[in-house]
PDB file of C-alpha atoms in Angstrom:
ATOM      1  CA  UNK T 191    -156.384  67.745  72.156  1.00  0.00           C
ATOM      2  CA  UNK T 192    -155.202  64.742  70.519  1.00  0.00           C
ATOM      3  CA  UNK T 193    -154.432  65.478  66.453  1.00  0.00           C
ATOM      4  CA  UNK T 194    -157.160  62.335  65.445  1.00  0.00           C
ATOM      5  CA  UNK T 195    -159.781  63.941  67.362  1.00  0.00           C
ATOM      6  CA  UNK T 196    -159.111  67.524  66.297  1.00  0.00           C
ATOM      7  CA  UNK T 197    -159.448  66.209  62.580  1.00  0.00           C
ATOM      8  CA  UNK T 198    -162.513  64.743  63.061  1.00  0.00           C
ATOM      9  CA  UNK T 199    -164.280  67.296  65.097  1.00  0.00           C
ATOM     10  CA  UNK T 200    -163.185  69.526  62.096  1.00  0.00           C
ATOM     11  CA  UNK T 201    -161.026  71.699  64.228  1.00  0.00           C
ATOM     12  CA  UNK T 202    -163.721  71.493  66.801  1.00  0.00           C
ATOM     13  CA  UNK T 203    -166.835  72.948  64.866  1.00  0.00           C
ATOM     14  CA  UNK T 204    -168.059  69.023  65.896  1.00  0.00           C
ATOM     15  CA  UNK T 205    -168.244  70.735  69.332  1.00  0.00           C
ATOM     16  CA  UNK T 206    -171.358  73.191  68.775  1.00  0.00           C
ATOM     17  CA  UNK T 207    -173.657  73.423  71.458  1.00  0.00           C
ATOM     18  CA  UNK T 208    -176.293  72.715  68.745  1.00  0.00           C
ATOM     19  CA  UNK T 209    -176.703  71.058  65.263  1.00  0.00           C
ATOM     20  CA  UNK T 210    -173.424  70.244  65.032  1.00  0.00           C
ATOM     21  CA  UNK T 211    -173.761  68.274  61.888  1.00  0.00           C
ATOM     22  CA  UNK T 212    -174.808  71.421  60.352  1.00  0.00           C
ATOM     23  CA  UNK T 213    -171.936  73.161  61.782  1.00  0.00           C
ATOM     24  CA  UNK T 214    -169.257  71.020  60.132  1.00  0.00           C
ATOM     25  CA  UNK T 215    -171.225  71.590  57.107  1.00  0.00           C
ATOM     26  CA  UNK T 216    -171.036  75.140  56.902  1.00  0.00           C
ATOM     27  CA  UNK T 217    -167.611  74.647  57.796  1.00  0.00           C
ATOM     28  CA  UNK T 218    -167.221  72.683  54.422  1.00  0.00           C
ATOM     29  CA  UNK T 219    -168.955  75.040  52.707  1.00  0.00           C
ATOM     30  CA  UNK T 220    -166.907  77.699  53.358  1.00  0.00           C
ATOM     31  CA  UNK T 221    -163.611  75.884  53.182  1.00  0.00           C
ATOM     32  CA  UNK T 222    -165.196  74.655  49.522  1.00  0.00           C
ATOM     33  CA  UNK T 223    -166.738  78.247  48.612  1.00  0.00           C
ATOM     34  CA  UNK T 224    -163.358  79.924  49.329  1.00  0.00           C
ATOM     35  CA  UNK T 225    -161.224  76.746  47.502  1.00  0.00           C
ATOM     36  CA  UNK T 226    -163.790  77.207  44.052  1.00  0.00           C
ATOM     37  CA  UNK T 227    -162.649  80.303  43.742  1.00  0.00           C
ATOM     38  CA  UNK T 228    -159.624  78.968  42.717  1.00  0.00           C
ATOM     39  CA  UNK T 229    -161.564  76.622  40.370  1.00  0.00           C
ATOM     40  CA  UNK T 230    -162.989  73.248  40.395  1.00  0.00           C
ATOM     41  CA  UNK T 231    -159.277  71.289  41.297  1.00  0.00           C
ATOM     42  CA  UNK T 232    -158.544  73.018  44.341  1.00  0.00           C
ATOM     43  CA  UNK T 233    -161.918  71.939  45.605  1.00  0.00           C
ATOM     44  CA  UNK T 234    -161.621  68.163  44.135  1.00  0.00           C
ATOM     45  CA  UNK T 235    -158.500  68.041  45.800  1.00  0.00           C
ATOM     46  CA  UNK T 236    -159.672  69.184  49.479  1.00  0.00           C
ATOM     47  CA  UNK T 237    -162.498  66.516  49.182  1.00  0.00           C
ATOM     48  CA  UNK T 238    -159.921  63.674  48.787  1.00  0.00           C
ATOM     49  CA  UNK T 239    -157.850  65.361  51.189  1.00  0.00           C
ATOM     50  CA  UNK T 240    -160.592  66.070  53.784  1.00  0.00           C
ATOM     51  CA  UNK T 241    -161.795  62.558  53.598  1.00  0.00           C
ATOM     52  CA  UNK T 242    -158.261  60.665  53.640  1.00  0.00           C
ATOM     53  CA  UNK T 243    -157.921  63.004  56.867  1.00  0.00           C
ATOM     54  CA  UNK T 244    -161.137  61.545  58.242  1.00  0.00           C
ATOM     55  CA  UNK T 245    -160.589  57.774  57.221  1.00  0.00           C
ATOM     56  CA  UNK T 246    -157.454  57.931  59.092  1.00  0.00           C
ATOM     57  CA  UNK T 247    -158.846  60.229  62.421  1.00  0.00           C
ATOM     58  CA  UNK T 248    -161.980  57.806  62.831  1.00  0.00           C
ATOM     59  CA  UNK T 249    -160.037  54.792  62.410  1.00  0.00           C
ATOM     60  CA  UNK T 250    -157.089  56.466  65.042  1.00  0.00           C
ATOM     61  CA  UNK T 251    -159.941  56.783  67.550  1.00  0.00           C
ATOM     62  CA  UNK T 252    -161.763  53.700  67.148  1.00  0.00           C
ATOM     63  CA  UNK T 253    -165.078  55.475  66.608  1.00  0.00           C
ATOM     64  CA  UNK T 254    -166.096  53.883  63.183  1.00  0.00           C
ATOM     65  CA  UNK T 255    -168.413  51.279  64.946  1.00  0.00           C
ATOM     66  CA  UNK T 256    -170.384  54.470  65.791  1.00  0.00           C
ATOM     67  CA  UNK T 257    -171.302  58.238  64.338  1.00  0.00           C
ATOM     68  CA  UNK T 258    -170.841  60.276  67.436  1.00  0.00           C
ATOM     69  CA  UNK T 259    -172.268  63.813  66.978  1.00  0.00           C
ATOM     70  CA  UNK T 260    -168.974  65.930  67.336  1.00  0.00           C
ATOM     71  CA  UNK T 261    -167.405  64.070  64.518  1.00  0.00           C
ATOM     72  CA  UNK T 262    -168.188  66.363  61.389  1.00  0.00           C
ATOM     73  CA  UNK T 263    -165.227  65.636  59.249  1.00  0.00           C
ATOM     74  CA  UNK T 264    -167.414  63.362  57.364  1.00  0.00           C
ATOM     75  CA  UNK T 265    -170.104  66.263  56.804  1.00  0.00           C
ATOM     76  CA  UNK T 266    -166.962  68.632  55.733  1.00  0.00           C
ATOM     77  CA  UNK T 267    -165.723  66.944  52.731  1.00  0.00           C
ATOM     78  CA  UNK T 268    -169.431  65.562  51.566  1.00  0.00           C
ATOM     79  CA  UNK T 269    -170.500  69.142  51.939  1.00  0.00           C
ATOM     80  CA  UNK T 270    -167.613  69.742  49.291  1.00  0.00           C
ATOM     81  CA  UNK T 271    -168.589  67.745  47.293  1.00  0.00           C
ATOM     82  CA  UNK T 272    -171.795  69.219  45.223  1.00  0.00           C
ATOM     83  CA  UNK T 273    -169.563  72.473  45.001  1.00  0.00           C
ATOM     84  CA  UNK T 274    -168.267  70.555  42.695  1.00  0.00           C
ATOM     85  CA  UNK T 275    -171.366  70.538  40.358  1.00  0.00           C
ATOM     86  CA  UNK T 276    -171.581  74.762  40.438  1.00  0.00           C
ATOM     87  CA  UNK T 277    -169.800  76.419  37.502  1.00  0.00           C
ATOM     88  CA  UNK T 278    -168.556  79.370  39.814  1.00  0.00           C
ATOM     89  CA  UNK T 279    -169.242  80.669  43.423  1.00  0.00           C
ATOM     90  CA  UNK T 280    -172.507  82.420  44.113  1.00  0.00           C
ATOM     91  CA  UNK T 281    -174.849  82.932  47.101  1.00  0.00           C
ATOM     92  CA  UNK T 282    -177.981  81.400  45.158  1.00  0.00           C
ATOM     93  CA  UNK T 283    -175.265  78.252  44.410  1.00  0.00           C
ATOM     94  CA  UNK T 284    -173.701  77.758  48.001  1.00  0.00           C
ATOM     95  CA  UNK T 285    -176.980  77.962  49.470  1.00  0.00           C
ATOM     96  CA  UNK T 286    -179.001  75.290  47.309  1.00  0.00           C
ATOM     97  CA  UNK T 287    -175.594  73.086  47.618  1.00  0.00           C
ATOM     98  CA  UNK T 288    -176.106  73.789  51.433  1.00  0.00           C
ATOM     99  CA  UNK T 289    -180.090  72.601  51.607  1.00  0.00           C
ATOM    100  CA  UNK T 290    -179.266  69.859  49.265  1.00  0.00           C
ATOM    101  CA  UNK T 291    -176.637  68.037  50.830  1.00  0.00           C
ATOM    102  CA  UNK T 292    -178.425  68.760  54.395  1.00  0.00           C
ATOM    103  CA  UNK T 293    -181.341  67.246  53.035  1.00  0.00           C
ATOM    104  CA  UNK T 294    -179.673  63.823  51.394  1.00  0.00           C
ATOM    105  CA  UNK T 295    -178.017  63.883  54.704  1.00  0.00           C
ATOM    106  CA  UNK T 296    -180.391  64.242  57.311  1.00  0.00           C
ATOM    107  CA  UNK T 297    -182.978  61.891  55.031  1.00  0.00           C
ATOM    108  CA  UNK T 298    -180.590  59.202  54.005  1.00  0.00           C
ATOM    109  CA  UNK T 299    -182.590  58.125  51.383  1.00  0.00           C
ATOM    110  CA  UNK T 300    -181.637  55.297  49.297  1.00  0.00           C
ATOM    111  CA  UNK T 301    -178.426  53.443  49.351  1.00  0.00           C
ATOM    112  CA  UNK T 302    -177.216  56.300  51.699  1.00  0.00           C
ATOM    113  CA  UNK T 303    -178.691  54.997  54.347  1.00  0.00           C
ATOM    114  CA  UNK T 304    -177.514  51.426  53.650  1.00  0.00           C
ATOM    115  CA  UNK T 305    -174.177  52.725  53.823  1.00  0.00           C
ATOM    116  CA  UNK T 306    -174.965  54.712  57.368  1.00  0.00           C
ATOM    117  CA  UNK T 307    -175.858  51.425  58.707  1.00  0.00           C
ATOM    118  CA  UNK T 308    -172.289  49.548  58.234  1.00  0.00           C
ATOM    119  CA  UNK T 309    -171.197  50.783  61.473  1.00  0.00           C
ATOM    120  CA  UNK T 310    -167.715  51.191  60.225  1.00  0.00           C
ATOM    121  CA  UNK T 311    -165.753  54.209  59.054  1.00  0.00           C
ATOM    122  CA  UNK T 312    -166.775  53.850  55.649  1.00  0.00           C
ATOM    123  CA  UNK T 313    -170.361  54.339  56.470  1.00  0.00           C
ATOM    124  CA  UNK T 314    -169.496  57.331  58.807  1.00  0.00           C
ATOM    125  CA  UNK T 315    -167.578  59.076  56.097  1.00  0.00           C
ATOM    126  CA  UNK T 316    -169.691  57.162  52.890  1.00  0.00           C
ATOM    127  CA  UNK T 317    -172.637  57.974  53.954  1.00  0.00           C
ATOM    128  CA  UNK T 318    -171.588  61.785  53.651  1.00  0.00           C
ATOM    129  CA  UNK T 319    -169.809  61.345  50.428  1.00  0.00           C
ATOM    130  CA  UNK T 320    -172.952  60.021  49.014  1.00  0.00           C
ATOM    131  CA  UNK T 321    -174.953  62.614  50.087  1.00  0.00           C
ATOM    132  CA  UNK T 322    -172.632  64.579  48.282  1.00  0.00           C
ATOM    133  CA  UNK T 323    -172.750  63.148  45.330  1.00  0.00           C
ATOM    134  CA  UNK T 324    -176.860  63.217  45.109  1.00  0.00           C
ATOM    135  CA  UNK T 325    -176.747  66.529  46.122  1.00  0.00           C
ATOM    136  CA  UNK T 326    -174.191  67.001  43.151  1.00  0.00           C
ATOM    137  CA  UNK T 327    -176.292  65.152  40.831  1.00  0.00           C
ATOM    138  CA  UNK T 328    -179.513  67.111  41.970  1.00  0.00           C
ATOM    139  CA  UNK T 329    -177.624  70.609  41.334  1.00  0.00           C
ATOM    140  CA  UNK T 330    -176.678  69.396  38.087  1.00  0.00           C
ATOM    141  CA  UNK T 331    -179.978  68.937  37.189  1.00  0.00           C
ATOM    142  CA  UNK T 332    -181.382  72.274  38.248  1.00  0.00           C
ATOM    143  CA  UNK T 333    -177.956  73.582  36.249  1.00  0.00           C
ATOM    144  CA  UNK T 334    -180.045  72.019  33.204  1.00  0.00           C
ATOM    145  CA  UNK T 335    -183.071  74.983  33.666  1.00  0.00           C
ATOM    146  CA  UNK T 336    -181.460  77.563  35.769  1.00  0.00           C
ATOM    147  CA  UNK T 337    -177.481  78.808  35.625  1.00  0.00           C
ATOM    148  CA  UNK T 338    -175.407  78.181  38.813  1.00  0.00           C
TER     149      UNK T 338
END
């Protein structure tokens, strides 16, 4: 397998028989969940990693016209991202980051789904990162009421 399409497969969870949209994003939560343990840098640092890695894949295949299923690198570093928002790891934390970035995902509410509708790698991977970013903002607000 070609290194591009490894990347954006994210190491081939893009490959699940089922869901595998979800599948790259538990695989960014659990890259992210293991990276905040090492505080909130390590995980900042992944995302712009993660999504430099995808930029470049997507672009090296020619697949940023279209969102093909099996590419999940996209899902990977926006599922990152709201980890970013949670003051230390905890099951209560990774799991509403989970539900809320699947849900800004899946919905595309907004300007997220403007972006999903460039055809281009920057709405593959911005639609994600957006996602990530209202899922963020969302766990900051429950932050306000209830300690993550």
């Amino acid at each position: 397998m070609m290194l591009p399409r490894l990347l954006a497969s994210g190491f081939c969870a893009g490959y699940a028989p089922v869901a595998p949209g979800t599948a790259g994003s538990l695989a960014g939560l659990l890259v992210g969940a293991l990276l905040l343990g090492f505080g909130h840098l390590p995980v900042a640092v992944a995302v712009l990693a993660v999504s430099a890695a995808g930029l470049w894949a997507i672009t090296a295949l020619d697949e940023g016209h279209a969102d093909p299923g099996w590419i999940v690198i996209d899902e990977i570093a926006g599922q990152m991202i709201p980890l970013l928002a949670l003051s230390h790891v905890s099951v209560v934390g990774l799991g509403l980051a989970f539900v809320a970035f699947r849900f800004f995902d899946i919905t595309k509410l907004g300007p997220i789904g403007w972006v999903d509708g460039r055809h281009d790698v920057r709405g593959v991977m911005g639609d994600d990162w957006l996602a990530g970013i209202a899922a963020a903002i969302l766990l900051l607000l429950v932050r306000l009421v209830w300690p993550l």
